[in-house]
PDB file of C-alpha atoms and ligand atoms in Angstrom:
ATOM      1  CA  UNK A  30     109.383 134.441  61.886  1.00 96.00           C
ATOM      2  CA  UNK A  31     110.450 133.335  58.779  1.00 98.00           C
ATOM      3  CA  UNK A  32     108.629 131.875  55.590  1.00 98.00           C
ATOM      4  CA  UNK A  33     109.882 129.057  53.308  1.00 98.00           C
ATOM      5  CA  UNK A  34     108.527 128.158  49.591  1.00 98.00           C
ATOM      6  CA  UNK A  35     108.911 124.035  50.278  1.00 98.00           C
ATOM      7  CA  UNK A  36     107.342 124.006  47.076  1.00 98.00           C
ATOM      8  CA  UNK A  37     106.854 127.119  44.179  1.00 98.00           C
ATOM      9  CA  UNK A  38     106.155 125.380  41.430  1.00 97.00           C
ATOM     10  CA  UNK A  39     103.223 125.420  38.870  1.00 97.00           C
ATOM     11  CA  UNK A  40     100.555 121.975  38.498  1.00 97.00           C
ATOM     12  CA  UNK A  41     102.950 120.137  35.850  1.00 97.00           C
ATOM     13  CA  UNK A  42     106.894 120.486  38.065  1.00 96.00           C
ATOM     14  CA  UNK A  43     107.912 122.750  35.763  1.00 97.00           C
ATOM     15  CA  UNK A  44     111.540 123.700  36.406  1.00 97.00           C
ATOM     16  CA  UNK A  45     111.637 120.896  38.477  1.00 98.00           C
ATOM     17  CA  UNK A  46     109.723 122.847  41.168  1.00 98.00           C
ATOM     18  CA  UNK A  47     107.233 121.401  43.760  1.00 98.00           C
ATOM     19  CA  UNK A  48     103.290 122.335  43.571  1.00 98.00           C
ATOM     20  CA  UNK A  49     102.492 125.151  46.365  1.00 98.00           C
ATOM     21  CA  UNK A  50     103.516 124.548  49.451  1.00 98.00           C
ATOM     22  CA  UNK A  51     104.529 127.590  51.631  1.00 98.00           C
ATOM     23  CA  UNK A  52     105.536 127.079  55.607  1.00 98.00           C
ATOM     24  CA  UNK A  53     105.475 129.782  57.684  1.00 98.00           C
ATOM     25  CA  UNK A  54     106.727 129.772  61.893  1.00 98.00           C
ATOM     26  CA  UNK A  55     108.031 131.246  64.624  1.00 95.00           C
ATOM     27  CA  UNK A  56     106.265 133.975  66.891  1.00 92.00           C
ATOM     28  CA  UNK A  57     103.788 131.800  67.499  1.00 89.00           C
ATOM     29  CA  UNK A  58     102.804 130.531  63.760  1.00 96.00           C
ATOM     30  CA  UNK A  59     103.685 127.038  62.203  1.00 98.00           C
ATOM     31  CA  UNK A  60     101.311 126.856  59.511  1.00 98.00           C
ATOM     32  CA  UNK A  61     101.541 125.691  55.711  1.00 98.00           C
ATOM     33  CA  UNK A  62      99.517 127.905  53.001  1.00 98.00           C
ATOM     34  CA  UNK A  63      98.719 125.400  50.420  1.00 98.00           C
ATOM     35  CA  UNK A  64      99.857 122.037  50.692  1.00 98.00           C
ATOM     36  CA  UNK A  65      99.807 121.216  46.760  1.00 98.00           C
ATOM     37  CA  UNK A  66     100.466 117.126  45.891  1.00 98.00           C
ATOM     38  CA  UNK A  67     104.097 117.080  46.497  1.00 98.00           C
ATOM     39  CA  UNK A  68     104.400 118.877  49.663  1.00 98.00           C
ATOM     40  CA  UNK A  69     105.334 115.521  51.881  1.00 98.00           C
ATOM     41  CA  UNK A  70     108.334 115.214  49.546  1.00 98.00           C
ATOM     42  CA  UNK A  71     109.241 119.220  50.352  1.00 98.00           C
ATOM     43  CA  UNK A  72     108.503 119.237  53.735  1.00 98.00           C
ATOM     44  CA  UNK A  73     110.840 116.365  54.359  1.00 98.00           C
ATOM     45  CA  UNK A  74     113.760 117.313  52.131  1.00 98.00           C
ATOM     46  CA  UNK A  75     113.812 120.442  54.137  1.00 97.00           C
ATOM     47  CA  UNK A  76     113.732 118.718  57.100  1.00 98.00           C
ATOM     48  CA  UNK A  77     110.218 120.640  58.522  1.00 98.00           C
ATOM     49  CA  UNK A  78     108.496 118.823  61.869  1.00 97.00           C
ATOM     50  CA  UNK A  79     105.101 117.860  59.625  1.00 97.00           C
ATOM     51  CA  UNK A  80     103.629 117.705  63.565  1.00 96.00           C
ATOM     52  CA  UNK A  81     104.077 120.609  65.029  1.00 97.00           C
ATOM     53  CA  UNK A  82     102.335 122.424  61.990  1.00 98.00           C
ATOM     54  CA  UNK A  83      99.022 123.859  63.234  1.00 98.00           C
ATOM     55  CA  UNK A  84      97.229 125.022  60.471  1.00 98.00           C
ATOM     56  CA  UNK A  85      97.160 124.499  56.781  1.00 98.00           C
ATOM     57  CA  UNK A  86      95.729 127.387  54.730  1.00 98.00           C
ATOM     58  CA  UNK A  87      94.088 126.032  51.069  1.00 98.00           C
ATOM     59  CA  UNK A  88      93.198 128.808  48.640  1.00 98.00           C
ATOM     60  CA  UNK A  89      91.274 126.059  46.393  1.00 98.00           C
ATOM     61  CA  UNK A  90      90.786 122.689  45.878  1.00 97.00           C
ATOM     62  CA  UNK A  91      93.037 122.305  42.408  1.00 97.00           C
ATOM     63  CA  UNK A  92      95.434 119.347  43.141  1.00 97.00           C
ATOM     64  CA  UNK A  93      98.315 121.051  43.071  1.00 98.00           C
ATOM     65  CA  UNK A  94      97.424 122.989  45.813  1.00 98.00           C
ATOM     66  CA  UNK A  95      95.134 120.652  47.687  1.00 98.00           C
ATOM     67  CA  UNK A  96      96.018 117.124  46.801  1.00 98.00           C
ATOM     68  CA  UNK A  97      99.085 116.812  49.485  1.00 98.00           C
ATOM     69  CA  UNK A  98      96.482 116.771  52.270  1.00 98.00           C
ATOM     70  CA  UNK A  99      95.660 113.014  52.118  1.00 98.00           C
ATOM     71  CA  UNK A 100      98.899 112.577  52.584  1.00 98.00           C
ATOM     72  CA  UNK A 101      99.719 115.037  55.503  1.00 98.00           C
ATOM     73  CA  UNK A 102      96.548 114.011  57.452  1.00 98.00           C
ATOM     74  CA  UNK A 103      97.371 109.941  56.755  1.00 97.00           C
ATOM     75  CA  UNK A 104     101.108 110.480  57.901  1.00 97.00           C
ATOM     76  CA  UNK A 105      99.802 112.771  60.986  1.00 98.00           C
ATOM     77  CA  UNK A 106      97.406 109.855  61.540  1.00 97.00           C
ATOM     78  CA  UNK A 107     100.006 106.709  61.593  1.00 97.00           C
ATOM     79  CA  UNK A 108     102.904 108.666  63.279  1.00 97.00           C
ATOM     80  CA  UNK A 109      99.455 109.183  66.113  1.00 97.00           C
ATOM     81  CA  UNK A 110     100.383 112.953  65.827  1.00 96.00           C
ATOM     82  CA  UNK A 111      99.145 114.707  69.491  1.00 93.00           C
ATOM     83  CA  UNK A 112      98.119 117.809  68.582  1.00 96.00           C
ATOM     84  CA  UNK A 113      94.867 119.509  66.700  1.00 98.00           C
ATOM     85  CA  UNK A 114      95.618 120.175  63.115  1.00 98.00           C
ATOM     86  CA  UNK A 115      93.115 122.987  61.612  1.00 98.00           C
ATOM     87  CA  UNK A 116      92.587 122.891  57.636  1.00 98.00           C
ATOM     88  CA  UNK A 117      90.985 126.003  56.926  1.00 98.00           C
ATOM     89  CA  UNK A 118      90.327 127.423  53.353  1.00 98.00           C
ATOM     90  CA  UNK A 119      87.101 128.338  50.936  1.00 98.00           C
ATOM     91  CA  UNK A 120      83.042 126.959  51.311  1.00 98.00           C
ATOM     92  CA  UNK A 121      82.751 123.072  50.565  1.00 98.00           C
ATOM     93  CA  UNK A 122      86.288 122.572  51.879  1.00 98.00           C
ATOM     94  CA  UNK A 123      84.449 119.485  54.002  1.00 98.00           C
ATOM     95  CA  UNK A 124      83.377 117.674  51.010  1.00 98.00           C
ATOM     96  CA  UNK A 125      86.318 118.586  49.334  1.00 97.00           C
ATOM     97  CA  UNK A 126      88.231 117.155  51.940  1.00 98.00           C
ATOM     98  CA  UNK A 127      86.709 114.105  51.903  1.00 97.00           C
ATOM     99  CA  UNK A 128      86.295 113.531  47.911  1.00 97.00           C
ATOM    100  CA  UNK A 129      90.736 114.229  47.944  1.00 97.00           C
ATOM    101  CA  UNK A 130      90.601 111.517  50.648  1.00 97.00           C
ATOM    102  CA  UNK A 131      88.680 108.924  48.944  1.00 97.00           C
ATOM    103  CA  UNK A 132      90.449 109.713  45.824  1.00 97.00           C
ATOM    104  CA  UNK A 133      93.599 109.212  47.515  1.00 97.00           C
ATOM    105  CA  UNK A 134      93.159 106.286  50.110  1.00 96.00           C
ATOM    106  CA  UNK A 135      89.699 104.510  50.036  1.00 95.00           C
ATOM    107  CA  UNK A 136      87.481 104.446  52.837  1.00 95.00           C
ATOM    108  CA  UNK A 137      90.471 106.616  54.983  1.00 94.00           C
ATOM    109  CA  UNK A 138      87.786 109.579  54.917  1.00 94.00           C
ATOM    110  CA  UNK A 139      85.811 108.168  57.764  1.00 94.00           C
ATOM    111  CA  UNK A 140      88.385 106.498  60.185  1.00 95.00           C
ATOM    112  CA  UNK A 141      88.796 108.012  63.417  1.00 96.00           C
ATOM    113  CA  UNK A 142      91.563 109.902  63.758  1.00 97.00           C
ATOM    114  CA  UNK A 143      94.821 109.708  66.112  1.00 96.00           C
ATOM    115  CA  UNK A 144      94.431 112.987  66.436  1.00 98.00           C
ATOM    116  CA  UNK A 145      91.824 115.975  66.474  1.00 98.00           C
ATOM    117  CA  UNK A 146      91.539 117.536  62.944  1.00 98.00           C
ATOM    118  CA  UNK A 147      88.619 120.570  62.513  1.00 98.00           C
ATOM    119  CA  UNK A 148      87.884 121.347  58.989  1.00 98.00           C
ATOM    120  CA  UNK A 149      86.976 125.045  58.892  1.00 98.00           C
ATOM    121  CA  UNK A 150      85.355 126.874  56.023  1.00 98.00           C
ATOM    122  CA  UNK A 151      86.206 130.652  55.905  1.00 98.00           C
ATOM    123  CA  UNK A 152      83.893 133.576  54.534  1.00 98.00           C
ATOM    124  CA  UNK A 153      85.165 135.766  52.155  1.00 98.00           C
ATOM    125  CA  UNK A 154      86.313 139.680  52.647  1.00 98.00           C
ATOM    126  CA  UNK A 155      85.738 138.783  56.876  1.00 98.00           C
ATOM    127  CA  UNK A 156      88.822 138.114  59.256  1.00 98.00           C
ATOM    128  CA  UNK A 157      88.161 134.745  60.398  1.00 98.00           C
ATOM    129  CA  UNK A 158      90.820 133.919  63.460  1.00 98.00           C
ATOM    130  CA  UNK A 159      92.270 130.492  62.907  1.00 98.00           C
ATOM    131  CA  UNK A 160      94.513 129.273  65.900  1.00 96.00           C
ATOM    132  CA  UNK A 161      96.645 131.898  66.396  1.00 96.00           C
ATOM    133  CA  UNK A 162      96.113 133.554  62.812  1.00 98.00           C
ATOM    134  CA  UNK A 163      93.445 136.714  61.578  1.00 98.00           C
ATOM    135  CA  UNK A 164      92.795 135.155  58.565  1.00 98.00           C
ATOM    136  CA  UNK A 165      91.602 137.498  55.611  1.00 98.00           C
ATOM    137  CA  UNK A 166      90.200 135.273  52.730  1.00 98.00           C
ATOM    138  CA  UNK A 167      89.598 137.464  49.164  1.00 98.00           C
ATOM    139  CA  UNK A 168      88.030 136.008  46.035  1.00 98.00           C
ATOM    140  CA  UNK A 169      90.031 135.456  43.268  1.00 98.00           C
ATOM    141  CA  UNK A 170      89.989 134.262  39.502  1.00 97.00           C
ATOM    142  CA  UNK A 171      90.600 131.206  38.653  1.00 96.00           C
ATOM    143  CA  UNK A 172      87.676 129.509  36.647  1.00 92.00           C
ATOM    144  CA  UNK A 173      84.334 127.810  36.779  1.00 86.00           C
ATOM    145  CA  UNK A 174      85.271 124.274  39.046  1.00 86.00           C
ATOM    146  CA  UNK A 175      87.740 123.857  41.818  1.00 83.00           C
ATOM    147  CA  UNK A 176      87.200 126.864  43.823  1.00 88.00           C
ATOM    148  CA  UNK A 177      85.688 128.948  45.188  1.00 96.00           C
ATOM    149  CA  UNK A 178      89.228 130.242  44.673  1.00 98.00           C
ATOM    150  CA  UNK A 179      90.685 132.414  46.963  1.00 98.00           C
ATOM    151  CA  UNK A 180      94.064 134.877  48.006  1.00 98.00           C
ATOM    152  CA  UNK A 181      94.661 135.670  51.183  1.00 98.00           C
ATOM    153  CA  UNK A 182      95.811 138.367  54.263  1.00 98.00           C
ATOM    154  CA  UNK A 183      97.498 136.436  57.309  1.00 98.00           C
ATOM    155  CA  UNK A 184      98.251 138.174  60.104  1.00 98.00           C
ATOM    156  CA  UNK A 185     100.328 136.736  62.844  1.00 97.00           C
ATOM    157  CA  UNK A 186     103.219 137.804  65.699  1.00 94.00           C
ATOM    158  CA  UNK A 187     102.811 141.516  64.185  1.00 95.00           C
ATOM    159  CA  UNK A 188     103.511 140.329  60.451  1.00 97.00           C
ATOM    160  CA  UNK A 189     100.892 140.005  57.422  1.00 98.00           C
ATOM    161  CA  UNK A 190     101.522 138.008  54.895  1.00 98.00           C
ATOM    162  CA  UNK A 191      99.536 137.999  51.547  1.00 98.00           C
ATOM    163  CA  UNK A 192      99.500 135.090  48.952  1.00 98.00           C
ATOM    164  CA  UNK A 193      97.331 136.111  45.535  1.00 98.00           C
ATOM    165  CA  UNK A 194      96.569 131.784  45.371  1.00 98.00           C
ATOM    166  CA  UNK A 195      95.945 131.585  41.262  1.00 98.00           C
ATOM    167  CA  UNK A 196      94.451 134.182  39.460  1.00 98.00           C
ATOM    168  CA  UNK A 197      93.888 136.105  36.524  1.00 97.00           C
ATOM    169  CA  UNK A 198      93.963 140.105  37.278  1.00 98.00           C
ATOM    170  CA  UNK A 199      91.167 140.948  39.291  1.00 98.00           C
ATOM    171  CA  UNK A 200      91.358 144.308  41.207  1.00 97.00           C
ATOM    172  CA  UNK A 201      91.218 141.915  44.726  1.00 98.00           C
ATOM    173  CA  UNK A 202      94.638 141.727  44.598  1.00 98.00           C
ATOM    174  CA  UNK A 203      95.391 145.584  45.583  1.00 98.00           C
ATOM    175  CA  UNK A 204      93.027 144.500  48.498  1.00 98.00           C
ATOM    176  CA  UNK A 205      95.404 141.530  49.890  1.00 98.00           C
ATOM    177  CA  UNK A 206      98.411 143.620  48.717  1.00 98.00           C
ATOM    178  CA  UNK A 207      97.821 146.653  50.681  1.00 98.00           C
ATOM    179  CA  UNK A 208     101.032 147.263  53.203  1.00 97.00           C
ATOM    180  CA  UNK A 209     101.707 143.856  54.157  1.00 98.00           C
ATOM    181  CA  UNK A 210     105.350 142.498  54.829  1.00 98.00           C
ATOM    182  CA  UNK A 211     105.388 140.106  52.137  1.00 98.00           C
ATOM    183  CA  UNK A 212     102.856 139.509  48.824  1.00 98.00           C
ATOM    184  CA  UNK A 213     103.357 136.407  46.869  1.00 98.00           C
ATOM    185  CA  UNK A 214     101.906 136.338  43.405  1.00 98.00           C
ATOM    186  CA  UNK A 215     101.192 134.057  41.051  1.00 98.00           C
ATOM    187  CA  UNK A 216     103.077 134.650  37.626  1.00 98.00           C
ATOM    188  CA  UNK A 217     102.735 131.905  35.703  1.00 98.00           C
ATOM    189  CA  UNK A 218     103.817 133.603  32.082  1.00 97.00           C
ATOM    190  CA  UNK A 219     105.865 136.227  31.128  1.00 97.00           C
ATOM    191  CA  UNK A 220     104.071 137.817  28.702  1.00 96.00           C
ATOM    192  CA  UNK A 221     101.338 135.601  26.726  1.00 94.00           C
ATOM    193  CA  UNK A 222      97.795 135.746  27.907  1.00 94.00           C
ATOM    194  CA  UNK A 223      96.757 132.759  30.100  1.00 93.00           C
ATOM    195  CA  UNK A 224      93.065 132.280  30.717  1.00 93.00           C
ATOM    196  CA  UNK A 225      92.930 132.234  34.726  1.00 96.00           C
ATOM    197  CA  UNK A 226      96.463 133.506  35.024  1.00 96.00           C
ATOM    198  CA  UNK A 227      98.823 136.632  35.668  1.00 97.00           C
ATOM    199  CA  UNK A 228     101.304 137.315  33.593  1.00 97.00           C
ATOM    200  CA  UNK A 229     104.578 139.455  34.229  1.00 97.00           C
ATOM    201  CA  UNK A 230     103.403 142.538  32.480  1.00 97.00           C
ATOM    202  CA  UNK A 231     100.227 142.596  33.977  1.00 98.00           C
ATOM    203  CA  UNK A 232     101.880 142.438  37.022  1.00 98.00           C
ATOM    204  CA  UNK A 233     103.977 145.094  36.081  1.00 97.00           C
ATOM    205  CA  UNK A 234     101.271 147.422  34.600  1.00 97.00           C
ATOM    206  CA  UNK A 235      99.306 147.193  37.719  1.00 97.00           C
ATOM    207  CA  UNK A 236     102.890 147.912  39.879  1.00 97.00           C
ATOM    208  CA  UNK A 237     102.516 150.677  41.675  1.00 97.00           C
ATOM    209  CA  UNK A 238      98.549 149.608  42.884  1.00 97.00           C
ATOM    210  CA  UNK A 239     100.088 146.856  44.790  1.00 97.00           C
ATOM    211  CA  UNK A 240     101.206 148.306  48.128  1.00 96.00           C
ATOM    212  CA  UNK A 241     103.652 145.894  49.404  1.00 97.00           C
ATOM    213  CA  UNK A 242     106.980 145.788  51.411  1.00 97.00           C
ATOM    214  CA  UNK A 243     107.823 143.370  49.449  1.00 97.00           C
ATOM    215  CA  UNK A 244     107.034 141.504  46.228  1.00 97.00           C
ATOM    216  CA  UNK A 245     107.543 137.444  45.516  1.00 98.00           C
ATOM    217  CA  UNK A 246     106.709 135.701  42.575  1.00 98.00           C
ATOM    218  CA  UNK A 247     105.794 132.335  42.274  1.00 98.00           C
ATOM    219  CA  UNK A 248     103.857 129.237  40.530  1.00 98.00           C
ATOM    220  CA  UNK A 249     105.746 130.187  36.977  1.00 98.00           C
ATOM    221  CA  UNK A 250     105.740 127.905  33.642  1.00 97.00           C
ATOM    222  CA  UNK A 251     108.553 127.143  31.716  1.00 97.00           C
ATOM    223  CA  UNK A 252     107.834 129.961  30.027  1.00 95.00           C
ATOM    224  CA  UNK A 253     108.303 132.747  33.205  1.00 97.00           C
ATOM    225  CA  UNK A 254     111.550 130.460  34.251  1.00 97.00           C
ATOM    226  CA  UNK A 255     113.231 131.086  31.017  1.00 97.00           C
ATOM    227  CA  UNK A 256     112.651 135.114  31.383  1.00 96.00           C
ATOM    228  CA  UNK A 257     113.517 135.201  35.214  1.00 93.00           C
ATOM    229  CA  UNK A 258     116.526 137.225  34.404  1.00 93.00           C
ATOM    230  CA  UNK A 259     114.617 139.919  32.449  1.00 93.00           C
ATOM    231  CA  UNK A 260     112.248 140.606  35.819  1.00 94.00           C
ATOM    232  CA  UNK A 261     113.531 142.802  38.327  1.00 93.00           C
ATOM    233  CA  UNK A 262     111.822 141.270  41.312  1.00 95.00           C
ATOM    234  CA  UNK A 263     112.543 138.594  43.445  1.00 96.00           C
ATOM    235  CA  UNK A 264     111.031 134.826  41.862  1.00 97.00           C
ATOM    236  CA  UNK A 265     110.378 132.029  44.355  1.00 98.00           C
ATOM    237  CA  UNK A 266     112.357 128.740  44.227  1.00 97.00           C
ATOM    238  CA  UNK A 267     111.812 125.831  46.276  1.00 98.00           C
ATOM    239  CA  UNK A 268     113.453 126.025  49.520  1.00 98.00           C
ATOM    240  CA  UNK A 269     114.226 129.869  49.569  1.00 98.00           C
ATOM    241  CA  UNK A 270     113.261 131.232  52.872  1.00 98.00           C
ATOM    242  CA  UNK A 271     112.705 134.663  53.503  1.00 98.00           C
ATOM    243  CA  UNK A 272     112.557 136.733  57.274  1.00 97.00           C
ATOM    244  CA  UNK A 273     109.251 138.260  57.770  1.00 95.00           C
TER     245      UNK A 273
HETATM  246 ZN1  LIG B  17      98.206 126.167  40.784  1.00 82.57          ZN
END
């Protein structure tokens, strides 16, 4: 099983990196978590079969993260994909789904589909199975509109994978950290404050709470990319695939 950032990048390309867009498969997975507005443009670059993914994964409903489904559903739709897609992520996700939709392509929210697509909300802090995933949803901090905004635990084919989504510190994030293969976090700056961020030394002050294998960071500003060389962790870039 393997995981690959087809997009790492913040809301505004920064770096010239996608928005969020993370594939994981093999074992029995092909699933996306987050599927931010460029994702179609990552997914084909790096050559990824769009139809055999399964499930796509949204920690909230900012654009970046949520605004390539339009496009992924509309594609699946005209290329009459066979199989069921799932979209999974936090409460309101169907009118969520259906305001991107609107926004996106008019009227292309109620047409029938070439294919069967279930839009699933998921509870919070309860393991929710989603195709062949144990889902884990946590809350996270992130602001008053767009959410509810959430970081997640996925375990699948004896791996778990956690993904803080966009946050500020919030104690949570020891929760979705705790032992799993791989955590990807959010480190948008290096050291200023950002309201609804993390920043690298928070990160780093809180270290040795977050109980990972391994440690990835990911959705940094121009500010983080300049001081990549200063951090002694591993820092996402689009296309960088990892073995789980
Ligand atoms: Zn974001």
């Amino acid at each position: 099983m393997h995981l690959q950032f087809v997009g790492c990048g913040d809301a505004f390309g920064s770096g010239g990196q996608l928005n969020t867009c993370f594939h994981v498969a093999g074992d029995g997975a092909n699933f996306l978590i987050d599927c931010g507005a460029s994702s179609l443009i990552g997914l084909n670059r790096h050559g990824i079969a769009r139809h055999a993914i399964d499930v796509i994964l949204a920690t909230h409903f900012y654009g970046d993260h949520f605004g390539g489904i339009p496009y992924f559903v509309l594609d699946a739709h005209f290329a009459k994909r066979a199989r069921p897609l799932i979209i999974a992520g936090p409460p309101g996700i169907e009118a969520w789904y259906r305001r991107a939709m609107e926004a996106a392509f008019e009227h292309f929210s109620k047409i029938k589909l070439a294919f069967e697509l279930r839009i699933v909300s998921l509870p919070e802090r309860a393991t929710t199975k989603v195709g062949t995933l144990q889902v884990t949803p946590f809350p996270v901090v992130h602001g008053n509109s767009g959410g509810p905004f959430y970081g997640y635990r996925v375990a699948v084919g004896g791996r778990v994978v956690g993904y803080s989504g966009d946050t500020e510190w919030t104690d949570t994030l020891v929760d979705i950290a705790r032992d799993v293969d791989l955590f990807i976090i959010e480190c948008y700056a290096y050291d200023k404050p950002i309201r609804n961020h993390l920043n690298f030394k928070t990160i780093e002050q809180n270290l040795a709470r977050l109980a990972a294998r391994r440690l990835v960071l990911t959705h940094m500003s121009d500010d983080m990319l300049a001081c990549r060389h200063k951090v002694p962790h591993l820092s996402a870039s689009d296309g960088m695939v990892l073995a789980l």
